[in-house]
Short mmCIF file of C-alpha atoms and ligand atoms in Angstrom, two decimals:
data_model
loop_
_atom_site.label_atom_id
_atom_site.label_comp_id
_atom_site.label_asym_id
_atom_site.label_seq_id
_atom_site.Cartn_x
_atom_site.Cartn_y
_atom_site.Cartn_z
CA MET N 1 16.81 -6.85 15.17
CA ILE N 2 14.19 -5.79 13.59
CA SER N 3 10.29 -4.81 14.79
CA ILE N 4 6.84 -5.08 12.47
CA LEU N 5 5.04 -1.64 14.07
CA GLY N 6 1.45 -2.48 13.44
CA ALA N 7 -0.55 -6.02 13.78
CA GLY N 8 -2.40 -6.17 11.39
CA ALA N 9 -2.88 -9.00 8.50
CA PHE N 10 0.22 -7.32 6.54
CA GLY N 11 2.12 -7.19 9.31
CA THR N 12 1.99 -10.47 10.67
CA ALA N 13 2.64 -11.27 7.64
CA LEU N 14 5.74 -10.60 7.65
CA ALA N 15 7.03 -11.70 11.18
CA VAL N 16 5.68 -15.04 10.15
CA ALA N 17 8.12 -14.58 7.41
CA LEU N 18 10.82 -13.00 9.12
CA ALA N 19 10.53 -15.12 11.91
CA ALA N 20 12.39 -18.17 9.65
CA LYS N 21 15.55 -15.70 10.19
CA GLY N 22 15.61 -14.96 13.75
CA PRO N 23 13.50 -13.00 16.83
CA VAL N 24 11.18 -10.43 15.60
CA THR N 25 9.09 -8.02 17.67
CA LEU N 26 4.98 -7.63 16.14
CA TRP N 27 3.53 -4.05 17.80
CA GLY N 28 0.60 -3.58 18.02
CA ARG N 29 -2.10 -1.15 20.13
CA ARG N 30 -4.40 -3.46 21.28
CA ILE N 31 -3.43 -6.76 21.28
CA ASP N 32 -7.12 -8.94 22.13
CA TRP N 33 -5.97 -11.75 20.54
CA GLN N 34 -3.73 -14.66 21.66
CA GLY N 35 -1.56 -17.36 19.47
CA GLU N 36 -3.25 -16.31 16.40
CA ASN N 37 -4.29 -13.24 14.46
CA PRO N 38 -7.59 -12.45 13.70
CA ARG N 39 -7.15 -9.97 10.67
CA LEU N 40 -4.34 -12.94 9.23
CA PRO N 41 -7.82 -16.37 10.61
CA GLY N 42 -4.83 -19.58 10.03
CA VAL N 43 -2.11 -18.95 10.85
CA ALA N 44 0.16 -20.00 13.62
CA LEU N 45 2.55 -17.51 14.48
CA PRO N 46 6.08 -18.86 15.37
CA ASP N 47 8.54 -19.01 18.82
CA ALA N 48 10.58 -16.68 17.47
CA ILE N 49 7.87 -14.07 17.21
CA THR N 50 7.75 -11.10 19.93
CA VAL N 51 3.53 -9.55 20.03
CA THR N 52 3.50 -7.32 22.37
CA ASP N 53 0.83 -3.77 23.02
CA ASP N 54 4.84 -2.19 24.36
CA LEU N 55 5.95 0.68 22.02
CA ASN N 56 9.49 0.74 24.51
CA ALA N 57 9.97 -2.21 23.96
CA ALA N 58 9.01 -2.77 20.14
CA LEU N 59 11.08 0.91 19.94
CA LYS N 60 15.19 -1.05 20.98
CA ALA N 61 15.17 -2.61 17.60
CA GLY N 62 17.81 -0.53 15.05
CA THR N 63 14.89 -1.83 11.61
CA ILE N 64 11.50 -0.75 12.74
CA LEU N 65 8.59 -2.05 9.64
CA LEU N 66 5.90 0.39 9.74
CA ALA N 67 3.25 -1.83 8.39
CA LEU N 68 0.18 0.81 9.42
CA PRO N 69 -2.51 1.89 7.44
CA ALA N 70 -1.62 5.03 5.02
CA GLN N 71 -3.81 7.71 6.43
CA LYS N 72 -2.96 6.69 9.94
CA LEU N 73 1.13 6.22 9.51
CA GLY N 74 1.49 10.56 9.34
CA ALA N 75 -0.22 10.43 12.98
CA PHE N 76 1.28 7.77 14.31
CA LEU N 77 5.18 9.20 12.84
CA ASP N 78 3.78 12.63 14.55
CA ASP N 79 2.75 11.23 17.69
CA HIS N 80 6.34 8.79 18.16
CA ALA N 81 8.44 11.21 16.59
CA ALA N 82 11.01 12.11 18.41
CA ARG N 83 12.27 8.30 19.52
CA LEU N 84 11.62 7.12 15.94
CA ASP N 85 14.10 9.64 14.65
CA GLY N 86 16.95 8.35 13.60
CA LYS N 87 16.37 4.84 12.97
CA CYS N 88 16.03 2.59 9.69
CA GLN N 89 12.28 2.94 9.40
CA VAL N 90 10.80 0.46 6.14
CA SER N 91 6.93 1.80 5.07
CA THR N 92 4.32 -1.34 4.12
CA ALA N 93 1.66 1.40 3.35
CA LYS N 94 0.35 1.63 -0.37
CA GLY N 95 -1.22 5.32 -0.23
CA ILE N 96 -1.02 8.81 -0.02
CA ASP N 97 -1.98 10.80 2.56
CA LEU N 98 -4.90 12.93 2.48
CA GLN N 99 -4.11 15.89 4.37
CA ARG N 100 -0.57 15.93 3.30
CA LEU N 101 -0.90 15.03 -0.74
CA THR N 102 2.43 12.71 0.12
CA GLY N 103 3.05 9.38 0.15
CA PRO N 104 4.60 7.52 3.46
CA SER N 105 8.01 7.98 3.05
CA THR N 106 7.84 12.07 2.62
CA LEU N 107 5.86 11.62 6.23
CA ILE N 108 8.54 9.85 7.53
CA ALA N 109 11.47 11.83 6.26
CA ARG N 110 10.20 14.90 7.70
CA ALA N 111 8.39 13.68 11.03
CA CYS N 112 11.88 12.45 11.74
CA PRO N 113 14.93 13.60 9.35
CA ARG N 114 18.03 11.77 10.54
CA ALA N 115 15.93 8.54 9.58
CA THR N 116 17.47 6.10 7.49
CA VAL N 117 14.15 5.66 5.19
CA ALA N 118 12.66 2.86 2.76
CA VAL N 119 10.14 1.45 1.00
CA LEU N 120 8.93 -2.57 0.73
CA THR N 121 6.23 -3.03 -1.59
CA GLY N 122 5.21 -5.30 -4.35
CA PRO N 123 2.16 -8.09 -5.15
CA SER N 124 1.83 -9.61 -2.38
CA PHE N 125 -0.91 -10.10 -0.07
CA ALA N 126 -0.54 -11.01 3.41
CA ALA N 127 -1.97 -15.03 3.69
CA ASP N 128 0.80 -16.33 0.37
CA ILE N 129 3.07 -15.11 2.54
CA ALA N 130 1.41 -16.17 6.03
CA ARG N 131 1.04 -19.36 4.33
CA GLY N 132 5.14 -19.99 2.62
CA LEU N 133 3.82 -18.69 -0.11
CA PRO N 134 7.05 -17.08 -2.96
CA THR N 135 6.70 -13.25 -3.00
CA ALA N 136 8.94 -10.93 -4.59
CA LEU N 137 8.75 -7.37 -3.54
CA THR N 138 10.26 -3.95 -4.31
CA LEU N 139 12.94 -2.79 -1.77
CA ALA N 140 13.39 0.90 -2.29
CA CYS N 141 16.37 2.82 -0.11
CA ALA N 142 17.99 6.57 -1.64
CA GLU N 143 21.47 5.24 0.00
CA ALA N 144 22.45 2.16 -2.03
CA SER N 145 24.24 0.57 0.54
CA ALA N 146 21.49 0.72 3.17
CA ALA N 147 19.05 -0.45 0.04
CA GLU N 148 21.35 -3.58 -0.75
CA ALA N 149 21.76 -4.17 4.06
CA LEU N 150 18.11 -3.86 4.03
CA GLN N 151 17.57 -6.29 1.16
CA GLN N 152 19.85 -8.81 2.68
CA ARG N 153 18.29 -8.83 6.24
CA LEU N 154 14.30 -9.09 5.20
CA SER N 155 14.80 -11.28 2.40
CA ALA N 156 13.69 -14.48 3.37
CA PRO N 157 13.12 -17.75 2.23
CA VAL N 158 9.81 -17.27 0.69
CA LEU N 159 10.22 -13.16 0.21
CA ARG N 160 12.52 -12.53 -2.64
CA LEU N 161 13.29 -9.19 -2.32
CA TYR N 162 14.34 -7.35 -5.69
CA ARG N 163 16.14 -3.11 -4.20
CA THR N 164 16.02 0.10 -6.07
CA THR N 165 16.83 3.58 -5.03
CA ASP N 166 13.94 4.78 -6.21
CA VAL N 167 12.11 5.47 -3.10
CA GLN N 168 8.90 7.71 -5.06
CA GLY N 169 9.02 5.51 -7.46
CA ALA N 170 7.95 2.53 -6.31
CA GLU N 171 6.33 3.92 -3.56
CA LEU N 172 4.01 5.61 -5.98
CA GLY N 173 2.88 2.38 -8.24
CA GLY N 174 2.14 0.52 -4.77
CA ALA N 175 -0.15 3.66 -3.49
CA LEU N 176 -1.41 3.89 -7.03
CA LYS N 177 -2.46 0.78 -8.24
CA ASN N 178 -4.97 0.77 -5.64
CA VAL N 179 -6.85 3.16 -6.55
CA VAL N 180 -7.25 1.61 -10.11
CA ALA N 181 -8.01 -1.71 -7.88
CA ILE N 182 -11.25 0.02 -7.19
CA ALA N 183 -11.85 1.24 -11.44
CA ALA N 184 -10.98 -2.76 -12.76
CA GLY N 185 -13.59 -4.41 -9.24
CA THR N 186 -16.35 -1.56 -10.49
CA VAL N 187 -16.42 -2.71 -14.22
CA ILE N 188 -16.48 -6.18 -13.07
CA GLY N 189 -18.92 -6.05 -10.36
CA ALA N 190 -21.15 -4.10 -13.07
CA GLY N 191 -21.30 -6.75 -14.99
CA LEU N 192 -18.96 -4.86 -18.31
CA GLY N 193 -16.85 -8.02 -18.86
CA ASP N 194 -13.20 -8.84 -18.67
CA SER N 195 -12.48 -6.20 -22.13
CA ALA N 196 -13.76 -3.39 -20.19
CA ARG N 197 -11.35 -4.45 -17.27
CA ALA N 198 -8.51 -4.93 -19.22
CA ALA N 199 -8.81 -1.44 -21.01
CA ILE N 200 -9.73 -0.16 -17.34
CA ILE N 201 -6.11 -1.63 -16.53
CA THR N 202 -3.67 -0.33 -19.43
CA ARG N 203 -5.61 3.45 -19.30
CA GLY N 204 -5.25 3.71 -15.18
CA PHE N 205 -1.36 2.42 -15.76
CA ALA N 206 -1.08 5.36 -18.65
CA GLU N 207 -2.46 7.15 -15.73
CA MET N 208 0.54 5.75 -12.67
CA THR N 209 2.78 6.53 -15.41
CA ARG N 210 1.88 9.92 -16.43
CA LEU N 211 1.22 11.35 -12.60
CA ALA N 212 4.58 9.12 -11.48
CA ALA N 213 6.60 10.96 -13.78
CA HIS N 214 5.14 14.63 -13.41
CA LEU N 215 6.95 13.67 -9.33
CA GLY N 216 9.72 12.36 -10.09
CA ALA N 217 10.13 8.63 -10.59
CA ARG N 218 11.78 6.40 -12.41
CA PRO N 219 9.54 4.98 -15.28
CA GLU N 220 11.83 1.74 -14.60
CA THR N 221 10.19 1.32 -11.73
CA LEU N 222 7.27 1.62 -12.70
CA THR N 223 6.86 -1.18 -15.46
CA GLY N 224 8.78 -3.50 -11.97
CA LEU N 225 6.76 -5.63 -8.98
CA SER N 226 6.05 -1.80 -7.35
CA GLY N 227 3.98 -1.00 -9.88
CA LEU N 228 2.50 -3.08 -13.29
CA GLY N 229 3.18 -6.23 -11.11
CA ASP N 230 1.03 -5.11 -7.90
CA LEU N 231 -1.22 -3.68 -10.69
CA THR N 232 -2.00 -7.27 -12.15
CA LEU N 233 -2.47 -8.52 -9.05
CA THR N 234 -4.15 -6.71 -7.67
CA CYS N 235 -6.64 -5.85 -10.31
CA THR N 236 -7.25 -9.05 -11.06
CA SER N 237 -7.86 -10.89 -7.81
CA ASP N 238 -10.61 -11.10 -5.26
CA GLN N 239 -8.11 -11.10 -2.55
CA SER N 240 -7.83 -7.77 -2.88
CA ARG N 241 -9.79 -5.30 -0.72
CA ASN N 242 -9.71 -2.38 -3.27
CA PHE N 243 -10.51 -5.12 -6.32
CA ARG N 244 -13.90 -5.98 -3.99
CA PHE N 245 -14.51 -2.89 -2.93
CA GLY N 246 -15.39 -2.24 -6.10
CA ALA N 247 -16.60 -5.64 -7.20
CA ALA N 248 -19.50 -4.42 -4.41
CA LEU N 249 -19.68 -0.79 -5.36
CA GLY N 250 -19.80 -1.63 -9.12
CA ALA N 251 -22.93 -4.14 -7.88
CA GLY N 252 -24.34 -2.35 -5.90
CA ARG N 253 -23.89 -4.56 -2.94
CA PRO N 254 -22.69 -3.30 0.30
CA PHE N 255 -19.54 -2.91 1.70
CA ASP N 256 -17.55 -3.87 5.59
CA THR N 257 -15.76 0.03 6.56
CA ALA N 258 -13.82 -1.97 8.96
CA THR N 259 -11.52 -3.29 6.35
CA THR N 260 -8.65 -1.41 4.84
CA VAL N 261 -9.62 -0.42 1.31
CA GLU N 262 -6.45 2.53 0.84
CA GLY N 263 -6.81 3.08 -2.63
CA ALA N 264 -9.99 5.10 -1.43
CA ALA N 265 -9.04 7.71 -0.19
CA THR N 266 -5.88 7.80 -2.29
CA ALA N 267 -7.78 8.36 -5.33
CA ARG N 268 -9.08 11.35 -2.75
CA ALA N 269 -5.60 12.94 -2.72
CA LEU N 270 -5.32 12.58 -6.14
CA VAL N 271 -7.97 14.55 -7.35
CA ARG N 272 -6.57 16.92 -5.60
CA LEU N 273 -3.39 16.51 -6.01
CA ALA N 274 -4.13 16.89 -10.23
CA ALA N 275 -6.33 20.53 -8.89
CA ARG N 276 -2.67 21.61 -6.58
CA ASP N 277 -0.42 20.44 -9.95
CA GLY N 278 -2.94 20.90 -12.83
CA LEU N 279 -2.89 17.74 -14.47
CA ASP N 280 -5.52 15.19 -15.81
CA LEU N 281 -6.18 11.91 -13.63
CA PRO N 282 -9.60 11.08 -15.08
CA ILE N 283 -9.89 7.65 -13.24
CA ALA N 284 -8.77 8.25 -9.87
CA ALA N 285 -11.35 11.29 -10.88
CA MET N 286 -14.39 8.60 -11.13
CA VAL N 287 -13.04 6.23 -8.14
CA ALA N 288 -13.21 9.21 -5.87
CA ARG N 289 -16.21 10.09 -6.63
CA LEU N 290 -17.65 6.94 -6.73
CA ALA N 291 -16.08 5.88 -3.54
CA GLU N 292 -18.09 8.56 -1.77
CA GLY N 293 -21.35 7.87 -3.36
CA GLU N 294 -20.93 11.21 -5.60
CA VAL N 295 -22.35 9.53 -9.01
CA SER N 296 -23.86 6.08 -10.36
CA VAL N 297 -21.60 3.82 -12.23
CA GLU N 298 -23.57 3.89 -15.15
CA LYS N 299 -22.79 7.24 -15.28
CA ALA N 300 -19.38 7.32 -14.70
CA MET N 301 -18.45 4.79 -16.97
CA ASP N 302 -20.43 7.03 -19.91
CA HIS N 303 -18.32 10.32 -18.90
CA LEU N 304 -15.48 7.92 -19.25
CA LEU N 305 -16.28 6.76 -22.17
CA ARG N 306 -17.19 10.03 -23.39
CA ARG N 307 -13.65 11.48 -23.61
CA PRO N 308 -12.46 13.12 -26.79
CA LEU N 309 -10.64 10.53 -28.59
CA LYS N 310 -7.36 10.52 -28.46
CA GLU N 311 -4.08 8.43 -29.90
CA GLU N 312 -2.79 6.76 -27.56
N1 LIG A 401 -2.87 -6.12 3.59
C1 LIG A 401 -2.22 -7.28 2.31
O1 LIG A 401 -1.93 -7.72 2.09
C2 LIG A 401 -1.07 -6.30 1.72
C3 LIG A 401 0.16 -6.64 1.21
C4 LIG A 401 1.30 -5.57 0.91
C5 LIG A 401 0.99 -4.31 2.03
N2 LIG A 401 -0.10 -4.08 3.05
C6 LIG A 401 -0.26 -2.67 3.07
O2 LIG A 401 -0.30 -2.62 3.91
C7 LIG A 401 -0.53 -1.81 5.20
C8 LIG A 401 -1.47 -2.32 5.96
O3 LIG A 401 -2.01 -3.49 5.96
P1 LIG A 401 -3.09 -4.26 6.50
O4 LIG A 401 -3.41 -5.34 5.56
O5 LIG A 401 -2.13 -5.01 7.64
O6 LIG A 401 -4.54 -4.17 7.32
P2 LIG A 401 -5.28 -4.84 8.27
O7 LIG A 401 -6.93 -3.24 7.77
O8 LIG A 401 -5.45 -5.29 8.62
O9 LIG A 401 -4.80 -3.96 10.37
C9 LIG A 401 -3.85 -2.79 10.02
C10 LIG A 401 -3.39 -2.74 11.63
O10 LIG A 401 -2.95 -1.31 11.76
C11 LIG A 401 -3.65 -0.37 12.86
N3 LIG A 401 -3.52 0.92 13.17
C12 LIG A 401 -4.46 1.07 12.43
N4 LIG A 401 -4.44 2.50 12.95
C13 LIG A 401 -3.42 2.33 13.62
C14 LIG A 401 -2.65 3.38 14.55
N5 LIG A 401 -2.69 4.77 14.66
N6 LIG A 401 -1.53 2.68 16.00
C15 LIG A 401 -1.49 1.80 15.51
N7 LIG A 401 -1.67 0.99 14.67
C16 LIG A 401 -2.61 1.32 14.17
C17 LIG A 401 -4.92 -1.81 12.72
O11 LIG A 401 -5.15 -2.28 14.42
C18 LIG A 401 -4.97 -2.92 12.31
O12 LIG A 401 -3.83 -3.41 13.43
C19 LIG A 401 -1.39 -0.41 4.40
O13 LIG A 401 -1.14 0.14 3.55
C20 LIG A 401 -1.60 -1.95 2.33
O14 LIG A 401 -1.87 -1.26 1.75
C21 LIG A 401 -0.95 -5.17 2.77
O1 LIG A 402 -5.95 -6.03 -0.23
P1 LIG A 402 -5.35 -5.02 -0.97
O2 LIG A 402 -6.03 -4.68 -2.36
O3 LIG A 402 -5.21 -4.06 -0.76
O4 LIG A 402 -4.38 -5.57 -1.41
C1 LIG A 402 -3.13 -5.78 -1.39
C2 LIG A 402 -1.75 -5.65 -2.18
O5 LIG A 402 -1.10 -3.81 -1.90
C3 LIG A 402 -1.70 -6.36 -3.07
O6 LIG A 402 -0.18 -6.33 -3.57
#
C-alpha cells in the first residue's frame, strides 16, 4: 500500500497518477473539500484514492510519500517520528531547511534512523501529472535494491522513473533550481530579456554544481532530470510558482503570500550555508536579499554585473 502525506497540489497529482496502479491513501491535516482539491482545480479524483485526515489510517501503508513543503517537513517529522520510523519514506519536497541547513533526506534520516529514505524529484508540474501528461522523474535511494524496488512501485503509465543512489545530488538539484528560477523570473519580470535569462540560468547552474560538489553530490546527477532538467523547466515556464514569484519581484507587483515558493527560504538557507562553509554563491545571495525586500532589482543586477571579470 502507498500513502501520500500532504494533500497539496503535488501530493494530489501523485495520488492521481499512482491510482492507475492500485489503491492510494491521500492524507491532509485538514480536508475541507470534496471531490476536487482547490489546489489542483479541474482534476477529478479516481475512486482508487482514499482521502483522509486520519494519520493513523494513512500510516498503515508500508511506503509513505511525503509531499509537504520543505520548511514544514522537519517539524512534521519531529512530531510523528515514532510512528514513521522503520517505514520506507520518499520525500518530494524541493528545498533546504532554513534552521537545520539540510535537505529532506537528512531530516528524515535524523528523525527516523530505521527508515529507508528516498527522494522523488525532477521536472514535473502537478497539473501536468494530474492531466496524464508524460513526465520523467528521478527516484533516489542510497540502497540500490530499495531504489530498484521503489522505481517499480512508483512508476506509472505516464510517470517514468529513472533511479540513482545519489540522494544528495538529486535533492540538491531540486532545491537549488528553485532559487535560480526566482532569479530567472526576476530578470524576465524586470524586462531584461531572454539573453539575460540564459545568462542567469547558466551561471545559476554553475553555482548549483559548485555547491552540490562541495556537499558530496555526483556531477552527473546535476546534469540529469533532477538538476538541469528541472532547472530548464522551472526557469522557462509560467506554471512555476518560483518563476512567477521572481517575475512579480522584477515587475514590482505583489504576490500571494499563501503560495508555496520554496526558493525564497532555500535562498536564505544557502546564504547561511555559504557563510558556514566559506562559499561564494552570488545568485543565491541576491535572491535572498530580493525576496526579503532588502535590495532593489536594479541594485541586485548592478551588483552581479559589476563582479570582477573571471574565467568561465
Ligand atoms: N506543485 C508542483 O508542481 C510540484 C512539483 C514537484 C515537487 N513539488 C514539491 O512538493 C512540495 C509540496 O508542494 P505543493 O505544490 O504540493 O504545495 P501546496 O502549497 O499545493 O500544498 C502544500 C500542502 O502541505 C500542507 N501542509 C503544510 N504544512 C503542513 C503540516 N505541518 N502538516 C501537514 N500538512 C501541511 C498544506 O496544507 C498543503 O495542502 C514542495 O516542496 C514542492 O517544491 C511540487
Ligand atoms: O511551481 P514550482 O516553482 O514550485 O515548481 C514545481 C516543480 O518543482 C517543477 O518541477
